[in-house]
XYZ file of C-alpha atoms in Angstrom:
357
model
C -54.621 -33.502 -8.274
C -52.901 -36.323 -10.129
C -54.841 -38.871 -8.615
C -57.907 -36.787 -9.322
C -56.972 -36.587 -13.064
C -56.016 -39.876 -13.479
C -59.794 -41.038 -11.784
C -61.444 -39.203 -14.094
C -59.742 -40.154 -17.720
C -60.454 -43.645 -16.123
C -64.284 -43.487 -15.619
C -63.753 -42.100 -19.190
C -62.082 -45.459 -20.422
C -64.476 -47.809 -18.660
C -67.919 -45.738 -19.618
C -66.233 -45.713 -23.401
C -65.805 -49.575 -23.135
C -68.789 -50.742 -21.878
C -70.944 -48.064 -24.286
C -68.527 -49.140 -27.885
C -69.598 -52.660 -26.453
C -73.371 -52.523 -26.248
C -73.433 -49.519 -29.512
C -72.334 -52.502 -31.998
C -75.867 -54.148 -31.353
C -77.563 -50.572 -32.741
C -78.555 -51.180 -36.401
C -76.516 -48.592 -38.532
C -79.937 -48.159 -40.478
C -81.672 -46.750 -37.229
C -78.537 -44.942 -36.041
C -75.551 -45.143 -38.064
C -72.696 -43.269 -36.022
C -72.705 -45.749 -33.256
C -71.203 -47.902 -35.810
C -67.890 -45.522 -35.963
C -66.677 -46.354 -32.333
C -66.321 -50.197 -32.827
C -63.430 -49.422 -34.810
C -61.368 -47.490 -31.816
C -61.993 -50.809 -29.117
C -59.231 -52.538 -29.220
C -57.453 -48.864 -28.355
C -59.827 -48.792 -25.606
C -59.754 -52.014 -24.133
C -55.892 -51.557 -24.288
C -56.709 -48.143 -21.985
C -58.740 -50.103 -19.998
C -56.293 -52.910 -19.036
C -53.458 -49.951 -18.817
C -55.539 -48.847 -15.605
C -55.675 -52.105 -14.658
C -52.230 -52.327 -13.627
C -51.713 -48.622 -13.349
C -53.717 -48.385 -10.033
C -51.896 -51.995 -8.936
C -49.075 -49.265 -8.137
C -50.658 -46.954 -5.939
C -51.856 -46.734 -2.677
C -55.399 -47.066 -4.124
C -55.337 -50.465 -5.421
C -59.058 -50.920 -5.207
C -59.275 -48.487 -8.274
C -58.300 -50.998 -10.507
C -62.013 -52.410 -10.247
C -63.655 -49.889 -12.227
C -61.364 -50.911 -15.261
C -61.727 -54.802 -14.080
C -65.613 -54.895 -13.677
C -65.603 -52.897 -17.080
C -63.662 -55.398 -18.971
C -65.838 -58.819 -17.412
C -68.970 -56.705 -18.513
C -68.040 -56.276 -22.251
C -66.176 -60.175 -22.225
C -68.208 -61.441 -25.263
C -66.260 -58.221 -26.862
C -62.956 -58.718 -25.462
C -62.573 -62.255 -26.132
C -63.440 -61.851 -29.879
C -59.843 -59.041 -29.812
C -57.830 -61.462 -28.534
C -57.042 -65.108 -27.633
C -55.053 -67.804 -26.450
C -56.239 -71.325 -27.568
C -54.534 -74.421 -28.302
C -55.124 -76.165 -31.159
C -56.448 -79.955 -31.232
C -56.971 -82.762 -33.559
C -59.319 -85.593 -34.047
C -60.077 -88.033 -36.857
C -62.014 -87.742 -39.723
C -61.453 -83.339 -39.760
C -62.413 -81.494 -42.638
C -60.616 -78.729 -43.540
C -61.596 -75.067 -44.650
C -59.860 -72.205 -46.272
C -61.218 -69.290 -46.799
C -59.563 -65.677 -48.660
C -60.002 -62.763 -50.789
C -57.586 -63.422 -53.135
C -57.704 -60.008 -54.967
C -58.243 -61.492 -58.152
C -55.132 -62.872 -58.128
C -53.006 -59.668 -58.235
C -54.582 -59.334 -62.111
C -53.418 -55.369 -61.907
C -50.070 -56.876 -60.412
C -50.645 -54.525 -57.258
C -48.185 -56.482 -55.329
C -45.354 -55.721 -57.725
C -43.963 -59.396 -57.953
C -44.763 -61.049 -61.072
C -44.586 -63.784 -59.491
C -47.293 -63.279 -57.323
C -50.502 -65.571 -58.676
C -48.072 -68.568 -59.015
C -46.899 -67.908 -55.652
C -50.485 -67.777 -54.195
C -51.660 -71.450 -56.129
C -48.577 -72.975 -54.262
C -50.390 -71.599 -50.826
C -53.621 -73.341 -51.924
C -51.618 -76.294 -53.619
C -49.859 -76.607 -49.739
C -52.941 -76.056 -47.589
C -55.025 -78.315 -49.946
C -58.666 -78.138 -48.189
C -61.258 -79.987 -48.114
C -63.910 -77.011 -48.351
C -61.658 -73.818 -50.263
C -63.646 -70.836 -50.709
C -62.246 -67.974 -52.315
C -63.596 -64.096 -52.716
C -62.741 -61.537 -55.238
C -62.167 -64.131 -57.579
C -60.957 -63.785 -60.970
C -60.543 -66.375 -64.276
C -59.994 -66.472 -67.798
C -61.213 -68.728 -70.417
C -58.010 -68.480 -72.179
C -54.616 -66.774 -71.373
C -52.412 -66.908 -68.145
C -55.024 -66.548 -65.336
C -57.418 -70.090 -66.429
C -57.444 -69.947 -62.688
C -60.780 -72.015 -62.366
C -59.391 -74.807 -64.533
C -55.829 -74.810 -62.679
C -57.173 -75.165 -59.472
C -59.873 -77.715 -60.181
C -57.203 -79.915 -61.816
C -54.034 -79.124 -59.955
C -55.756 -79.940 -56.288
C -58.244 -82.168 -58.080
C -61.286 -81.007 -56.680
C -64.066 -83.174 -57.200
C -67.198 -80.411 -56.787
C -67.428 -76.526 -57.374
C -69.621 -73.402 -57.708
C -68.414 -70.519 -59.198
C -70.690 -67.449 -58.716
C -70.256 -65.039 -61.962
C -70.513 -61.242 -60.604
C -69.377 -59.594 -63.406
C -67.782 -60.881 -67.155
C -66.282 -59.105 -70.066
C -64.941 -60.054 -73.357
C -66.948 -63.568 -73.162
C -63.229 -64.348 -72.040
C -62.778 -62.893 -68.446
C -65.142 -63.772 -65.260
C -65.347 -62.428 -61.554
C -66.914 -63.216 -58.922
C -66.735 -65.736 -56.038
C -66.127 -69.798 -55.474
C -66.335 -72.550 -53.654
C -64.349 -75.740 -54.138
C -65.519 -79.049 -52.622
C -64.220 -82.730 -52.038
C -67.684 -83.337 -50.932
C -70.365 -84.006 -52.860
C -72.392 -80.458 -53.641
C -76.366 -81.398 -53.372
C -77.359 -77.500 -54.405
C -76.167 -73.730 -55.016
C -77.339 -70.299 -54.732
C -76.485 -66.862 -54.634
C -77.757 -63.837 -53.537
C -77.697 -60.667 -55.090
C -76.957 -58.129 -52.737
C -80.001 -55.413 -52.771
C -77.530 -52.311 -51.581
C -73.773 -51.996 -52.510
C -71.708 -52.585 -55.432
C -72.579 -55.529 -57.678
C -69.121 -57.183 -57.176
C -70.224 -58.030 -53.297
C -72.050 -60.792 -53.144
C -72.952 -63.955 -51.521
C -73.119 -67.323 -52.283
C -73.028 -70.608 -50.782
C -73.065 -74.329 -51.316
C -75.386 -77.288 -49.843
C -72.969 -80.316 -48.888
C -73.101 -84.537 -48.077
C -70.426 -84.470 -45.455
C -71.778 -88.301 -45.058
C -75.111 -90.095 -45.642
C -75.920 -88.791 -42.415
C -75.229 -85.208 -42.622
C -75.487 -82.085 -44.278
C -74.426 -78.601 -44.002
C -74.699 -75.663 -45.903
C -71.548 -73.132 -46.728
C -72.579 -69.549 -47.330
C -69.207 -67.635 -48.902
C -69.566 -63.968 -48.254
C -67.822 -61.192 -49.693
C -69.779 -57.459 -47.996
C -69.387 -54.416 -48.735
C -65.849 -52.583 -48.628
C -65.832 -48.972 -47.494
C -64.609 -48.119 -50.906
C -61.492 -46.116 -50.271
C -59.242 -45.077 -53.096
C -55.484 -44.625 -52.585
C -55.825 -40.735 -52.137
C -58.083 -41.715 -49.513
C -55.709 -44.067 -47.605
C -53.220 -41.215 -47.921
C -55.274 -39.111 -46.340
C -55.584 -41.518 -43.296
C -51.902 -41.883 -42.757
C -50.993 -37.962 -43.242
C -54.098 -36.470 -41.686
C -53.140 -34.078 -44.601
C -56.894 -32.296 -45.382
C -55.132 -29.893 -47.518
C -55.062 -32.499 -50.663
C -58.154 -32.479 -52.921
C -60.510 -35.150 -52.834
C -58.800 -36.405 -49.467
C -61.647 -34.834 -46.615
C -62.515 -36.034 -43.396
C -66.018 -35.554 -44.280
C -65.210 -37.977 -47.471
C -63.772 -40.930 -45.246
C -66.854 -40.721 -43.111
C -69.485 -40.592 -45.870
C -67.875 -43.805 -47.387
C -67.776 -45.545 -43.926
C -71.287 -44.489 -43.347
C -72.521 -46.155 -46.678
C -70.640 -49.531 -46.079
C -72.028 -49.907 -42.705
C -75.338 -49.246 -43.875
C -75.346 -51.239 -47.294
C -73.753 -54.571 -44.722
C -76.521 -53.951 -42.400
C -78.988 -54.855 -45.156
C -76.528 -57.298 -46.966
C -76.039 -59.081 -43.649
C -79.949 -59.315 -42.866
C -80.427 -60.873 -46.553
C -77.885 -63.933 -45.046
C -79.858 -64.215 -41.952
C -83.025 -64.557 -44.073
C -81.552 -67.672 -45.980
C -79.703 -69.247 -43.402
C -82.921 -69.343 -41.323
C -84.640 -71.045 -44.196
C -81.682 -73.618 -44.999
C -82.357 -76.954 -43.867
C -78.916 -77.820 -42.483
C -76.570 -76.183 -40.221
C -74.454 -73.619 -41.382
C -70.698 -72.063 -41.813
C -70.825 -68.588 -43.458
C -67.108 -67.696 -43.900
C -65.033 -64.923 -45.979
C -64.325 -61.109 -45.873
C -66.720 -59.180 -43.810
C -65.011 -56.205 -44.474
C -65.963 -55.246 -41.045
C -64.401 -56.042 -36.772
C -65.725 -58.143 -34.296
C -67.009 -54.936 -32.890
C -69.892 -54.460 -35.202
C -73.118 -54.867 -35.886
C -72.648 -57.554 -39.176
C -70.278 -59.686 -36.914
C -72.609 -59.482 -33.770
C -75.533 -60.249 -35.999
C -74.339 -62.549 -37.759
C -72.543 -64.659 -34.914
C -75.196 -64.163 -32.500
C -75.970 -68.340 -32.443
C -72.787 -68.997 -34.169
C -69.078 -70.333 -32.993
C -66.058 -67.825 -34.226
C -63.076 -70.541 -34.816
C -60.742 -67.858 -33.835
C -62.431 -67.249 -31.052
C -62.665 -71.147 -29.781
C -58.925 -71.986 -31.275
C -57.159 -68.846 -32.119
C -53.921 -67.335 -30.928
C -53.423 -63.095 -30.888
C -55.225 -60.625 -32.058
C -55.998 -62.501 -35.064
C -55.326 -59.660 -37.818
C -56.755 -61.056 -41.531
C -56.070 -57.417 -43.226
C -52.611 -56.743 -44.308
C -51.632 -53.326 -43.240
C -50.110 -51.719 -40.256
C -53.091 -51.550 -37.827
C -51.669 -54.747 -35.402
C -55.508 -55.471 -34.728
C -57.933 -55.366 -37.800
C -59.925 -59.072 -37.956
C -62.149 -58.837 -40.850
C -62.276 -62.141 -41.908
C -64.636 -64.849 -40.642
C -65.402 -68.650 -40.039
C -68.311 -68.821 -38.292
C -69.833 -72.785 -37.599
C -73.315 -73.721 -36.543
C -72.942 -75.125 -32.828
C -73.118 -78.742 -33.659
C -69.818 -78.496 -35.500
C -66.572 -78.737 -33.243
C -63.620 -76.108 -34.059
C -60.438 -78.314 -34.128
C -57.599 -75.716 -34.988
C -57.428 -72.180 -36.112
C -54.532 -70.701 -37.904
C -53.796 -67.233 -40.308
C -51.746 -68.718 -42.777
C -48.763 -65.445 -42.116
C -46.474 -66.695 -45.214
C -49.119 -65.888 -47.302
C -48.776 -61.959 -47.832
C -49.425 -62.288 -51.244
C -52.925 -60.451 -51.260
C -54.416 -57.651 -48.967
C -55.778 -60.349 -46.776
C -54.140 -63.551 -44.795
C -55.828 -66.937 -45.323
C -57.607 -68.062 -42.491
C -57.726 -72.100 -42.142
C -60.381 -74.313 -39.776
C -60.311 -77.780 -39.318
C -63.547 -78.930 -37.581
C -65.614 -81.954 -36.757
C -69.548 -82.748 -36.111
């Protein structure tokens, strides 16, 4: 009866992995709740390997290949969870940071005072060659000039800063790139669903006299959750107002749905840039979607050809949430990979890439 119980919760497991797998290539405009269940695969995959090694201990050790054949069938999944590179180095890299810097801690969310000087000696330390930065915020005048500090503190030569929003004549967000190479053009795109602080922009670069590459720094759109909303997710309390489960999935529904159409508006311009492209930033979504799989689809993920773990870019308790990107046109070469850990100081890690062509 055990055995019985324990065959079917298994078909269960390996059915659930291979259909989360092939539901992130569904287009949340044509059927949006197939996007939900890319969210629960790393719990799945975990289930998955757990039978693995659970029917290793029986008498019926050939069970073990419905998990097994499960798992090789969804690998372009798996290997985007997890990984277990080695990092390499070559002359002439260029280097690329990329985070969502959460304006800095302006509204001092963090609770150290400390926290925007903290975060200029990360970028001061990591010094890239190509920084770009999301949910960026500067002043004009006053404490946070942070465009001027960082363009003469790590003497950048080259930048574009993409305005999304500015009050007072004084005070300016939006999104950057800084550059030690030469920047040939700019544009931006203005995102036709979502909030008007999610945008996109991106830079055309002379890494030589011989090539060129365009940098596309992405910011989609969040899911929008207030704090009642997070404390509904870690009570499961539906008691307090405002806090439904029917609330968390409307929001969900409307960020996979405006990304869908923010993430076909980057396809559309990378296919008409004339150079090869890195789109990078906060995706606000997992490697089990539909923006990632679109988006990566002729694309390498530098985590995924030099990272180490699971990866995690969001800073909270969930051990496996990747939601920020680096993704390189194939004729570049991913050097190293690394989450810069130290660097708690906003809601999301810095990710760095050094890379060749």
């Amino acid at each position: 009866m055990l055995k019985k119980i324990a065959l079917i919760l298994n078909l269960l497991v390996a059915g659930g992995l291979i259909f989360v797998h092939f539901s992130a290539n569904i287009n949340p405009l044509d059927f949006w709740p197939f996007a939900f269940f890319g969210l629960g695969y790393p719990l799945v995959l975990l289930s998955s390997l757990f039978f693995v090694f659970f029917w290793l201990f029986t008498p019926s050790k050939s069970l073990s290949l419905l998990s097994l054949i499960a798992i090789v069938m969804t690998w372009s999944s798996n290997r985007t969870m997890f990984q277990l590179s080695t990092n390499a180095q070559t002359l002439n890299e260029i280097s690329l940071l990329s985070w969502n810097v959460k304006n800095f801690d302006l509204y001092n969310w963090s609770g150290n005072e400390n926290s925007r000087n903290e975060m200029m000696d990360v970028l001061a330390a990591e010094r890239p060659s190509i920084l770009c930065l999301q949910e960026f915020y500067t002043e004009d005048k006053g404490t946070f000039t942070n465009l001027t500090d960082i363009k003469k503190n790590l003497d950048y030569k080259y930048h574009f800063f993409a305005e999304t929003y500015s009050k007072d004549g004084n005070r300016h967000w939006g999104m950057v790139i800084f550059s030690d190479y030469k920047i040939i053009d700019t544009g931006k795109l203005t995102f036709t669903k979502g909030t008007r602080l999610n945008t996109c922009m991106y830079i055309d670069v002379a890494l030589s006299d011989q090539q060129q590459a365009r940098v596309y720094n992405v910011h989609f759109q969040s899911n929008q959750f207030s704090e009642e909303d997070y404390t509904y997710l870690e009570t499961l309390n539906d008691n307090q107002e405002g806090n439904s489960a029917l609330n968390i999935v409307r929001k969900l529904k409307n960020g996979y749905m405006n990304r869908a159409e923010q993430v076909q508006q980057v396809l559309d311009s990378k296919a008409s840039s004339p150079y090869p492209s890195i789109v990078c930033g906060d995706f606000n979504d997992t490697p089990v979607s539909f923006a990632y799989k679109s988006l990566s689809a002729d694309m390498k993920d530098a985590f995924v050809e030099k990272g180490a773990g699971f990866g995690k870019t969001y800073v909270n308790p969930t051990p496996f949430l990747r939601i920020d990107f680096a993704l390189f046109h194939p004729l570049f070469k991913i050097n190293s990979y690394r989450r810069i850990q130290e660097a708690w100081l906003s809601d999301h890690y810095p990710i760095g890439v050094k890379f060749t062509y």
